[in-house]
XYZ file of C-alpha atoms in Angstrom:
609
model
C 18.823 -17.176 -3.065
C 21.014 -15.996 -5.102
C 19.993 -13.175 -7.490
C 21.906 -12.726 -10.604
C 22.684 -9.488 -11.917
C 24.878 -7.268 -14.357
C 25.899 -9.495 -17.307
C 24.128 -12.892 -17.881
C 25.127 -15.141 -20.837
C 23.655 -18.487 -22.156
C 20.333 -19.766 -20.588
C 20.340 -16.961 -18.072
C 20.615 -14.209 -20.941
C 17.087 -15.868 -22.305
C 15.426 -15.903 -18.813
C 16.316 -12.401 -18.256
C 13.996 -10.961 -20.765
C 11.015 -9.951 -17.681
C 10.051 -7.067 -16.262
C 10.435 -7.599 -12.627
C 7.817 -4.923 -11.209
C 4.767 -6.688 -11.353
C 1.735 -4.195 -10.212
C 0.707 -4.878 -6.865
C -2.994 -4.325 -7.453
C -3.186 -8.206 -9.314
C -1.208 -10.145 -6.860
C -1.408 -13.339 -8.790
C -0.087 -12.032 -12.026
C 3.223 -13.498 -13.689
C 6.423 -11.644 -14.623
C 5.812 -10.004 -18.436
C 7.854 -10.929 -21.069
C 9.405 -8.024 -22.889
C 11.928 -8.396 -25.890
C 15.407 -9.207 -25.753
C 18.034 -6.217 -26.828
C 21.609 -6.332 -27.274
C 23.490 -4.328 -24.856
C 24.896 -1.373 -26.691
C 28.097 0.055 -26.142
C 28.198 3.894 -24.936
C 30.109 6.626 -25.687
C 32.067 7.550 -22.316
C 30.064 10.504 -21.546
C 27.084 8.326 -21.785
C 28.867 5.858 -19.444
C 28.118 7.360 -15.883
C 26.924 5.974 -12.813
C 23.590 8.471 -13.511
C 22.687 7.046 -16.672
C 23.316 3.613 -14.962
C 20.466 3.947 -12.376
C 18.255 5.469 -14.565
C 18.341 2.752 -16.758
C 17.937 0.160 -14.118
C 14.590 2.283 -12.676
C 12.878 2.398 -16.160
C 13.558 -1.519 -16.666
C 11.961 -2.748 -13.250
C 8.921 -0.620 -13.979
C 9.754 2.848 -12.411
C 8.176 5.552 -14.826
C 8.211 8.046 -12.475
C 10.723 9.500 -9.323
C 9.189 11.632 -6.852
C 11.588 13.957 -6.084
C 12.542 16.919 -3.884
C 15.835 18.837 -5.014
C 18.758 19.870 -2.877
C 22.297 20.491 -3.579
C 23.609 16.728 -2.762
C 21.309 15.521 -5.415
C 20.725 18.031 -8.094
C 23.345 16.435 -10.610
C 21.802 12.907 -9.550
C 18.220 14.687 -11.062
C 19.602 15.534 -14.134
C 20.354 12.237 -15.084
C 17.198 11.346 -14.087
C 15.240 13.636 -16.354
C 17.705 13.046 -19.045
C 16.544 9.424 -19.152
C 13.832 7.965 -21.878
C 10.701 6.902 -20.110
C 11.426 8.114 -16.905
C 9.512 11.503 -15.315
C 10.778 13.712 -12.622
C 7.611 14.269 -10.452
C 8.902 16.830 -8.280
C 7.090 17.184 -4.724
C 6.508 19.879 -2.280
C 8.304 18.256 0.674
C 9.917 15.031 1.418
C 7.338 12.854 3.233
C 4.810 13.698 0.679
C 7.555 12.527 -2.228
C 7.822 9.241 -0.312
C 4.393 8.779 0.361
C 3.766 8.979 -3.368
C 6.171 6.261 -3.951
C 4.223 4.116 -1.587
C 1.206 4.557 -3.815
C 2.850 4.250 -6.934
C 4.402 0.954 -5.486
C 0.844 -0.502 -5.174
C -0.298 0.329 -8.565
C 3.056 -0.762 -9.989
C 4.264 -3.181 -8.145
C 7.701 -0.895 -7.367
C 8.296 3.002 -6.739
C 11.316 5.613 -6.156
C 11.927 8.932 -4.331
C 14.660 11.003 -4.729
C 15.809 13.277 -1.673
C 18.851 14.954 -0.518
C 21.320 14.330 2.576
C 19.940 14.102 6.363
C 17.322 16.795 6.185
C 15.526 15.418 2.971
C 16.209 11.514 4.505
C 15.102 11.996 7.609
C 12.104 13.623 6.307
C 10.994 10.951 3.801
C 11.914 8.385 6.783
C 8.055 8.252 7.870
C 7.109 7.318 4.660
C 9.504 4.627 4.025
C 8.825 3.101 7.235
C 5.472 2.785 6.631
C 6.137 1.238 3.227
C 8.019 -1.497 4.878
C 4.777 -2.384 7.187
C 3.203 -2.344 3.614
C 5.660 -4.860 2.214
C 5.967 -2.418 -0.763
C 9.191 -2.297 -3.154
C 10.094 1.224 -2.658
C 13.710 2.637 -3.590
C 14.708 5.568 -1.483
C 17.606 7.440 -3.164
C 19.276 9.843 -1.327
C 22.198 12.448 -2.720
C 24.816 12.209 -0.274
C 28.081 14.157 0.570
C 31.083 14.658 -1.677
C 32.911 11.508 -1.732
C 36.364 13.406 -0.633
C 34.598 14.550 2.431
C 34.417 10.908 3.975
C 36.741 10.308 6.753
C 37.956 13.797 6.584
C 36.571 15.162 10.468
C 34.976 17.871 8.327
C 31.929 19.496 9.398
C 28.965 19.719 6.458
C 25.833 21.718 6.069
C 22.533 19.421 6.283
C 24.077 17.328 9.447
C 23.603 17.754 12.872
C 27.256 19.184 13.036
C 29.571 16.366 13.749
C 32.071 14.714 11.384
C 30.038 11.464 11.111
C 27.891 11.308 8.213
C 26.491 7.885 9.102
C 23.460 9.400 10.840
C 21.020 8.878 7.852
C 22.085 5.471 7.075
C 21.603 4.236 10.925
C 18.215 5.592 10.890
C 17.230 3.788 7.419
C 18.934 0.935 9.018
C 15.609 0.061 10.914
C 13.111 0.920 8.183
C 14.520 -0.555 4.804
C 15.909 -4.304 3.810
C 19.075 -3.232 2.533
C 21.472 -0.282 2.404
C 24.296 1.023 0.117
C 26.497 3.945 0.301
C 27.951 4.750 -3.095
C 31.562 6.968 -2.337
C 33.160 5.478 -5.445
C 32.899 4.359 -8.737
C 34.466 1.050 -8.841
C 32.013 -0.934 -7.238
C 28.977 1.613 -7.897
C 27.555 -0.782 -10.300
C 27.305 -3.741 -7.979
C 25.843 -1.508 -5.166
C 23.231 -0.249 -7.084
C 21.974 -3.237 -8.701
C 22.051 -5.269 -5.284
C 20.082 -2.690 -3.944
C 17.611 -2.435 -6.481
C 17.172 -6.202 -7.114
C 17.158 -6.882 -2.947
C 13.684 -4.131 -3.148
C 12.209 -6.588 -5.617
C 13.118 -9.725 -4.238
C 12.258 -8.908 -0.470
C 9.204 -6.654 -1.288
C 10.592 -4.202 1.030
C 12.138 -0.331 0.632
C 15.757 -0.095 0.328
C 18.020 3.060 0.937
C 20.610 4.040 -1.563
C 22.992 7.154 -0.965
C 24.941 8.238 -3.925
C 27.869 11.091 -3.199
C 26.912 14.336 -5.206
C 30.407 14.283 -7.169
C 29.491 10.608 -8.810
C 26.860 10.732 -11.015
C 28.271 12.250 -14.147
C 31.538 10.431 -14.111
C 32.019 7.757 -16.580
C 33.472 4.225 -15.595
C 34.316 1.197 -17.622
C 31.601 -0.760 -15.650
C 28.847 1.470 -17.503
C 30.443 1.096 -20.631
C 27.167 -0.739 -21.739
C 23.736 -0.879 -21.324
C 22.719 -2.308 -18.540
C 21.252 -5.926 -18.828
C 17.498 -7.049 -17.486
C 17.613 -8.600 -14.298
C 17.278 -12.175 -13.926
C 15.611 -12.978 -10.573
C 14.846 -16.364 -9.796
C 11.609 -17.233 -9.014
C 11.538 -18.255 -5.371
C 11.007 -22.187 -5.276
C 9.056 -24.482 -2.677
C 10.900 -27.198 -0.925
C 9.099 -30.094 -2.828
C 9.170 -32.473 0.221
C 7.883 -29.648 2.388
C 5.206 -28.823 0.315
C 3.784 -32.185 -0.064
C 4.158 -32.941 3.745
C 2.203 -29.372 4.265
C -0.483 -30.243 1.603
C -1.381 -33.849 3.165
C -1.515 -32.157 6.894
C -3.667 -29.699 5.837
C -6.071 -32.039 3.428
C -6.562 -34.131 6.490
C -7.080 -31.454 8.654
C -9.747 -29.717 6.103
C -11.344 -32.720 5.130
C -12.052 -33.869 8.715
C -13.881 -30.234 9.260
C -17.722 -29.797 8.508
C -17.598 -26.212 7.896
C -14.648 -24.411 6.971
C -13.613 -21.261 5.523
C -11.192 -18.911 4.178
C -9.938 -15.719 4.817
C -7.390 -13.697 2.868
C -4.539 -11.517 4.645
C -2.717 -8.589 3.451
C 0.624 -10.641 2.424
C -1.571 -12.247 -0.730
C 0.212 -9.101 -1.869
C 3.737 -9.672 -1.600
C 3.258 -13.592 -2.156
C 1.484 -12.589 -5.584
C -1.462 -15.045 -4.668
C -4.116 -13.653 -5.319
C -5.341 -15.723 -8.158
C -4.293 -18.626 -6.744
C -6.349 -18.238 -3.544
C -9.697 -17.140 -5.827
C -8.202 -20.661 -7.902
C -8.966 -22.535 -4.172
C -12.188 -20.923 -3.292
C -13.364 -21.901 -6.739
C -12.211 -25.610 -6.295
C -13.139 -25.830 -2.440
C -16.583 -24.236 -2.440
C -15.662 -22.787 1.112
C -16.999 -19.088 2.196
C -14.274 -16.891 2.183
C -13.937 -13.289 3.519
C -10.766 -10.862 3.760
C -9.175 -9.250 6.632
C -9.729 -5.424 6.560
C -6.269 -4.784 4.957
C -6.533 -7.575 2.134
C -9.656 -5.370 0.926
C -8.973 -5.039 -3.005
C -6.469 -7.893 -2.937
C -9.257 -10.386 -4.275
C -12.527 -9.963 -6.095
C -15.784 -9.318 -4.082
C -17.723 -10.480 -6.797
C -17.495 -13.876 -6.395
C -20.454 -15.667 -5.407
C -19.029 -17.029 -1.916
C -17.844 -14.016 -0.749
C -19.125 -12.797 2.524
C -17.202 -9.642 3.174
C -14.449 -8.209 5.652
C -13.846 -10.250 8.641
C -12.891 -7.947 11.556
C -14.030 -9.326 14.694
C -16.641 -7.523 16.102
C -16.961 -4.662 13.410
C -16.719 -7.196 10.762
C -19.052 -6.970 7.759
C -22.754 -8.028 9.266
C -22.864 -12.287 9.254
C -19.251 -12.550 8.620
C -17.548 -12.943 12.061
C -20.387 -14.913 12.897
C -19.420 -17.704 9.991
C -15.960 -17.450 10.381
C -15.786 -17.217 14.466
C -18.262 -20.808 14.208
C -16.366 -22.551 11.679
C -14.420 -25.712 12.727
C -11.640 -24.753 10.489
C -10.370 -21.610 9.089
C -7.283 -20.953 6.967
C -5.760 -17.216 6.916
C -3.687 -16.914 3.517
C -1.334 -14.243 4.302
C -2.724 -12.461 7.586
C -1.481 -9.721 9.880
C -2.763 -10.076 13.377
C -2.018 -6.832 15.584
C -4.179 -4.654 17.594
C -6.253 -2.935 15.045
C -7.034 -5.767 12.491
C -7.857 -7.634 16.132
C -10.028 -4.710 17.557
C -8.088 -4.601 20.788
C -7.267 -8.268 20.633
C -10.746 -9.511 21.071
C -10.741 -12.177 17.923
C -13.094 -15.404 18.969
C -10.511 -17.154 17.100
C -8.724 -20.443 17.914
C -5.293 -21.553 17.558
C -6.025 -24.946 17.394
C -8.720 -24.639 14.337
C -6.592 -22.414 12.624
C -4.196 -23.174 9.180
C -2.093 -19.940 8.937
C -0.102 -19.662 4.979
C 2.571 -17.011 5.075
C 4.327 -16.011 2.286
C 7.009 -19.153 2.819
C 5.543 -20.647 5.685
C 2.453 -22.881 6.522
C 1.426 -23.750 10.247
C -1.241 -26.569 10.481
C -3.305 -26.205 13.798
C -0.898 -26.087 17.103
C 1.108 -27.699 14.538
C 2.972 -29.222 12.371
C 4.732 -26.376 10.811
C 6.191 -25.989 7.288
C 8.989 -23.609 6.389
C 10.020 -22.930 2.590
C 6.818 -23.514 1.223
C 5.367 -20.477 -1.181
C 2.155 -19.391 -0.768
C 1.260 -19.625 -3.998
C 2.692 -22.794 -4.762
C 0.605 -24.059 -1.619
C -2.478 -22.652 -2.573
C -2.735 -23.997 -6.150
C -2.011 -27.403 -5.190
C -4.204 -27.486 -2.295
C -6.867 -26.810 -4.444
C -6.430 -29.458 -6.623
C -6.696 -31.803 -3.547
C -9.144 -30.420 -1.289
C -12.267 -31.857 -1.333
C -15.700 -29.337 -2.389
C -17.709 -28.468 0.880
C -20.196 -25.572 0.871
C -21.625 -26.073 4.187
C -20.278 -22.392 5.496
C -21.623 -20.932 2.493
C -24.923 -22.218 2.852
C -25.181 -21.496 6.600
C -24.136 -18.193 5.405
C -27.032 -18.088 2.946
C -29.497 -19.031 5.911
C -28.586 -16.105 7.867
C -27.727 -13.412 5.802
C -30.303 -10.122 5.551
C -29.705 -7.505 3.261
C -28.299 -4.602 4.638
C -30.829 -1.730 5.090
C -30.482 1.771 3.645
C -30.008 5.067 5.278
C -32.877 6.996 6.215
C -34.232 9.218 3.342
C -32.981 12.829 4.125
C -35.182 15.483 4.280
C -35.095 18.843 2.267
C -31.935 20.537 2.911
C -31.051 18.152 5.700
C -27.390 18.315 7.042
C -25.798 15.684 5.244
C -25.042 12.287 6.849
C -21.855 10.393 6.179
C -23.774 7.350 5.812
C -25.839 9.343 2.928
C -22.144 10.541 1.393
C -21.277 6.379 1.082
C -24.298 5.561 -0.484
C -23.569 8.143 -3.312
C -19.931 6.716 -3.564
C -20.927 3.170 -3.979
C -22.795 4.407 -6.848
C -19.607 6.200 -8.520
C -17.417 3.234 -8.248
C -16.823 1.158 -11.271
C -14.382 -0.887 -12.872
C -12.285 1.722 -13.873
C -12.033 3.158 -10.520
C -9.409 2.749 -7.432
C -10.527 3.916 -3.673
C -7.871 5.257 -1.573
C -9.136 5.357 2.280
C -7.513 7.741 4.682
C -6.351 6.575 8.206
C -9.223 7.533 10.039
C -13.270 6.567 9.952
C -12.616 6.417 5.910
C -11.099 3.050 6.891
C -14.543 1.959 8.374
C -17.013 3.510 5.699
C -14.737 2.726 2.824
C -14.320 -0.838 3.998
C -18.507 -1.338 3.652
C -18.084 -0.724 0.201
C -19.008 -3.477 -2.534
C -16.185 -2.996 -5.302
C -16.772 -3.786 -8.698
C -14.621 -6.014 -10.392
C -11.340 -4.705 -11.051
C -11.629 -1.583 -8.926
C -8.296 -0.999 -7.058
C -8.669 -0.440 -3.443
C -5.661 0.888 -0.842
C -5.155 2.171 2.454
C -2.574 1.797 5.161
C -3.440 -0.399 8.029
C -0.582 -1.286 9.724
C 1.214 1.839 10.023
C -1.731 3.948 9.713
C 0.277 7.246 9.303
C -2.300 10.290 9.285
C -1.505 12.378 5.904
C -0.539 9.366 3.727
C -3.526 9.400 1.588
C -2.588 12.796 -0.144
C 0.888 11.578 -1.368
C -0.302 8.385 -1.784
C -3.257 9.562 -4.015
C -0.701 11.638 -6.163
C 1.385 8.643 -6.176
C -1.320 5.966 -7.288
C -3.136 8.269 -9.848
C 0.504 8.511 -11.646
C 1.177 4.888 -11.313
C -2.580 3.982 -12.292
C -3.243 6.206 -15.107
C -5.969 4.304 -16.296
C -8.488 4.782 -13.507
C -9.818 7.619 -11.792
C -9.373 7.357 -8.106
C -11.506 8.382 -5.452
C -10.026 9.259 -2.155
C -11.871 10.053 1.125
C -10.039 12.094 3.428
C -10.534 13.313 6.838
C -9.942 17.317 7.813
C -7.296 16.472 10.382
C -5.536 14.192 7.930
C -5.461 16.565 5.012
C -3.756 19.507 7.401
C -0.719 17.382 7.314
C 0.209 17.015 3.751
C -2.094 19.345 1.741
C 0.443 20.719 -0.100
C 0.804 18.112 -2.793
C -2.698 18.770 -4.083
C -0.223 21.289 -5.890
C 1.809 18.429 -7.290
C -1.938 16.336 -8.633
C -2.621 19.502 -10.757
C 1.014 19.783 -12.339
C 0.631 16.023 -12.982
C -2.905 16.782 -14.681
C -4.193 14.062 -12.535
C -8.421 13.876 -12.209
C -8.748 12.128 -9.481
C -11.622 13.060 -7.045
C -10.869 14.267 -3.760
C -13.837 13.988 -1.034
C -12.635 15.882 2.069
C -15.207 15.209 4.946
C -15.145 18.124 7.313
C -15.709 17.193 10.805
C -13.639 19.723 12.842
C -10.948 17.244 14.078
C -9.701 14.095 14.640
C -12.368 11.304 14.871
C -11.022 7.999 15.155
C -8.998 9.519 18.191
C -12.090 10.838 19.601
C -13.709 7.683 19.578
C -10.604 5.987 21.363
C -9.670 8.708 23.684
C -11.168 12.295 23.403
C -9.763 15.415 24.571
C -8.692 18.983 23.292
C -6.422 18.016 21.782
C -8.471 16.203 19.045
C -9.999 19.896 17.671
C -8.082 21.403 14.837
C -8.399 24.682 13.480
C -11.076 24.921 10.775
C -9.682 26.005 7.398
C -11.550 26.956 4.096
C -10.700 23.825 2.395
C -12.391 24.868 -1.024
C -10.713 28.340 -0.930
C -7.210 26.504 -0.083
C -7.390 24.481 -3.299
C -8.299 27.070 -5.134
C -5.621 29.156 -4.157
C -3.191 26.373 -4.937
C -4.828 26.018 -8.050
C -4.553 29.514 -8.762
C -5.733 29.385 -12.203
C -2.679 26.870 -13.764
C -4.002 23.512 -14.739
C -7.621 21.812 -14.440
C -9.423 22.135 -11.177
C -13.074 22.306 -9.676
C -14.313 22.496 -5.855
C -17.356 22.129 -4.189
C -18.623 22.583 -0.769
C -21.865 20.659 -0.181
C -23.793 20.614 3.038
C -27.139 18.502 1.818
C -27.402 15.365 -0.294
C -29.161 17.618 -2.684
C -25.667 19.908 -3.299
C -23.441 16.634 -2.860
C -25.861 14.935 -5.400
C -25.179 18.000 -8.121
C -21.255 17.909 -7.095
C -20.771 14.082 -8.109
C -23.019 14.918 -11.591
C -20.614 17.663 -12.243
C -17.607 15.615 -11.013
C -18.322 12.674 -13.367
C -19.504 15.053 -16.116
C -18.349 18.036 -17.224
C -15.477 18.142 -15.056
C -14.501 14.371 -15.519
C -11.156 15.600 -17.000
C -10.628 17.861 -13.850
C -9.047 17.489 -10.268
C -12.485 17.547 -8.354
C -11.914 18.577 -4.758
C -15.766 18.225 -2.935
C -15.555 19.633 0.792
C -18.372 17.702 2.578
C -19.401 19.075 5.906
C -20.472 16.949 8.468
C -21.280 16.717 12.146
C -18.446 16.077 14.574
C -20.403 13.278 15.982
C -21.080 11.227 13.107
C -19.391 8.408 12.771
C -19.933 4.583 11.787
C -21.035 2.463 14.203
C -18.047 0.522 13.647
C -15.636 2.915 14.506
C -17.940 3.290 17.744
C -17.560 -0.363 19.100
C -13.538 -0.378 17.349
C -12.728 2.672 19.441
C -14.022 1.338 22.610
C -12.337 -2.083 22.201
C -8.798 -0.197 21.141
C -9.116 2.088 23.973
C -9.457 -0.907 26.289
C -6.230 -2.433 24.876
C -4.344 0.427 25.560
C -5.236 1.190 29.138
C -4.868 -2.148 30.189
C -3.213 -1.866 33.794
C 0.602 -3.295 34.316
C 0.819 -6.809 35.054
C 2.050 -7.609 38.696
C 5.729 -8.196 38.599
């Protein structure tokens, strides 16, 4: 699909007046219109590469760039700072800057980070890999060597001591969908525009290296304000769409008790609304895969919970796995989401819809069929069938409440999440760190409008601290609640400092149970025990009297209740850090089941050769 960028004329110019960064939290949203502005001529001093890049970022919806300075990117950072509408957020390290860009992309539809050559680029690499796995458009900008040094056989600092400067590029080639190394001004305009457009079109990260001596230099290609992008929507093959609809309608209408399951690629396809329209039209019961939580409403009467095999929401797996037809919209089936490959599903009963492809049972398959088009058209054709939902209502028994705590009894994790459930509203968002928070947060019932994010495919511990920083910066109308284990927090704790500098008012529940609990339940050993920290003392030291911060350490339900009341009341404008002391063996039952099945999958003996 061609993507037209740069100067446009005629009908294309009118079509270009769109904001292309669509909020990831609203996967069905259209591109929003913005008023047309004629491209203004610039003075020689303004017509620079750095200004063009900064303007492009603002145009596509990036209001904050998460950065760590280094000598190769300093001049570029000057131009980013000078751009109205763009804020440079200095992070404590590159890994957190990348995680923050990931979180920002979840909130705003696109994110960006800026680092220096190699030492910064290889530090941010892990976060960019995570963004790739989660289909997030993140623009990773690296300040590169002086353009005169390429091809000279010189050895530079921040390298591994070889005159080959391509190490960073080669690393990024495996975790980004497009790479550009800008070493001259003649084609810099095209390289920058192509990289940004590709990130938006593919919903994946891109790598953009810019030589350190170029950002401030004028060039005729930058002599006017950049014309907004025109990114044509991907179109379905009409014949393929019609054939896919006919095959699917025949398949579903023959079924007695079909169900729907939403997957994480609903975000990429921006098909959340179309999925709900299909739910309304079909009357089917619907569930979500764990990594799709928050992408479709949970307040709909036909919502039956999270389908996660043996650790599904109560009564959900029974309905899904006993169905005679299940439609999965945007699934990712891996060892974690399938609980060690233990799903009780049959391929011949499944319709799998990917962002651009539909597979019906064991076949046929249809390509170039856009998920949003397919779901919208299917909603018009499918017969209403409420059997699966009626079966769910027949067997459903409401979940019990945790046992009442004795006075000053040590706090249990299920009691903690009972209170978190009461806290969340449509003005909240929840960030769940890799670990037992996956399972406990998965059981939260999200009110309409409540955001929810976690990183299931990549599962990098420590992701949530940076992601919280970025998400809160991008979704500044929501109060974000993060549930983070002590082991994960130790990886990336420094950027609580940046949250304070940005005057964020998130609530962090630090669950201190003395180690890597999720690893314990997969395979235990002494390496899963970590050095205990005084976490509230650490955050108080980071606070250092600058900014608004409040901390509390809680060991029982009475202290937790008081801390939550304070965080929601008199400290509602503060960053609130609540350290929760929990027993090392206090885990969700779902983690116990999941851990044993994943352990069994990991420890399968080699197949005989």
